[in-house]
Amino acid sequence: SANPWGGGGWGKGGKGKGKGKWRPMWQGPSLLDKQKQEVRLTDADPSLGFLWQYIGEGRCPQVTTVEPGSMASQAAQAGKQLLRINGLDTSIFSQKQVTDMLRQRPITLR
């Protein structure tokens, strides 16, 4: 009987006849670009060294400004997201919870 979805099927492969030019499968940032850096703040670091903005429920807060020369400047950049606080995913917390966690010392940020 006829195939209701048109031609093709498992038995009628193209035998390596590709259409168009070969191109790399991955075209996004390289793995090195995606490396996440952590910074650890202690009692000796009263300031975070950056300002942040709560984006909304289910989203990670965004770094808006980084103080040059601060500990945070080693890892943070304006426009990037604050992914983790002490290893916890920041996207699951409310603005108040993130604020409270950022007051803790020692603290590890990613």
C-alpha atoms as one frame of an Amber mdcrd trajectory, in Angstrom:
protein
   0.000   0.000   0.000   1.080   3.631  -0.481   2.826   5.552   2.293   0.342
   8.224   3.544   3.221  10.547   4.537   4.789  10.665   1.106   7.927   8.986
  -0.219  10.987   8.329   1.879  11.344   5.903   4.707  14.107   3.909   6.304
  14.960   1.770   3.295  15.432   4.579   0.796  18.352   6.529   2.229  20.321
   9.065   0.256  23.575   7.066   0.305  25.615  10.084   1.458  24.306  12.519
  -1.121  24.029  15.680   0.943  22.393  18.840  -0.223  24.473  21.984  -0.081
  27.862  22.587   1.489  29.180  21.010   4.665  29.027  23.344   7.646  29.998
  22.911  11.290  27.208  21.728  13.539  27.959  24.164  16.377  27.916  27.874
  15.615  27.428  29.327  19.108  29.972  30.471  21.686  32.914  28.167  22.180
  33.204  26.163  25.364  35.888  28.542  26.614  33.492  31.477  26.187  30.879
  29.656  28.226  33.112  28.978  31.226  31.570  30.400  34.364  33.796  31.983
  36.958  33.173  32.086  40.667  34.156  34.752  43.166  34.211  34.309  46.923
  33.503  37.259  49.216  34.421  37.201  52.900  33.788  39.449  55.920  36.669
  41.576  54.616  34.493  42.439  51.575  31.624  44.545  52.965  30.542  45.612
  49.454  29.443  43.212  46.734  31.354  45.220  44.163  28.438  45.208  41.750
  24.826  46.294  41.372  22.155  43.927  40.165  18.567  43.926  38.957  15.807
  41.398  39.606  14.475  40.334  36.199  11.477  38.299  37.292  10.329  34.980
  38.625  12.083  32.034  37.016  14.939  34.193  35.682  18.412  34.867  37.086
  19.173  38.397  38.348  21.261  40.522  35.997  24.468  42.356  36.881  23.999
  46.024  35.929  27.249  47.663  37.092  30.594  46.322  38.314  32.945  48.352
  40.502  36.419  48.354  38.897  39.048  46.702  41.083  36.513  44.890  43.254
  36.616  41.133  43.856  33.502  40.806  41.734  35.239  42.494  38.786  37.361
  39.343  38.411  34.320  37.361  37.331  31.311  39.637  36.776  30.443  41.815
  33.789  27.559  44.216  33.337  24.807  42.546  31.343  25.683  39.031  32.531
  23.491  36.987  34.844  24.130  36.078  38.461  23.600  32.331  38.120  24.358
  30.965  41.586  24.734  32.122  45.166  26.517  29.595  47.394  25.828  26.957
  44.749  22.068  27.609  44.632  20.302  28.460  41.363  19.195  32.109  41.666
  16.300  31.726  39.223  14.211  29.946  41.884  14.342  32.782  44.421  12.311
  35.951  44.922  13.933  39.390  44.926  13.829  39.489  48.750  15.468  36.055
  49.019  18.272  37.065  46.627  18.797  40.313  48.568  18.988  38.419  51.868
  21.441  35.859  50.459  23.714  38.581  49.046  24.099  40.019  52.556  25.664
  36.768  53.833  29.410  36.350  54.261  31.260  34.288  53.302  29.488  33.981
  49.988  30.361  32.390  46.649  28.903  33.932  43.503  28.798  32.620  39.959
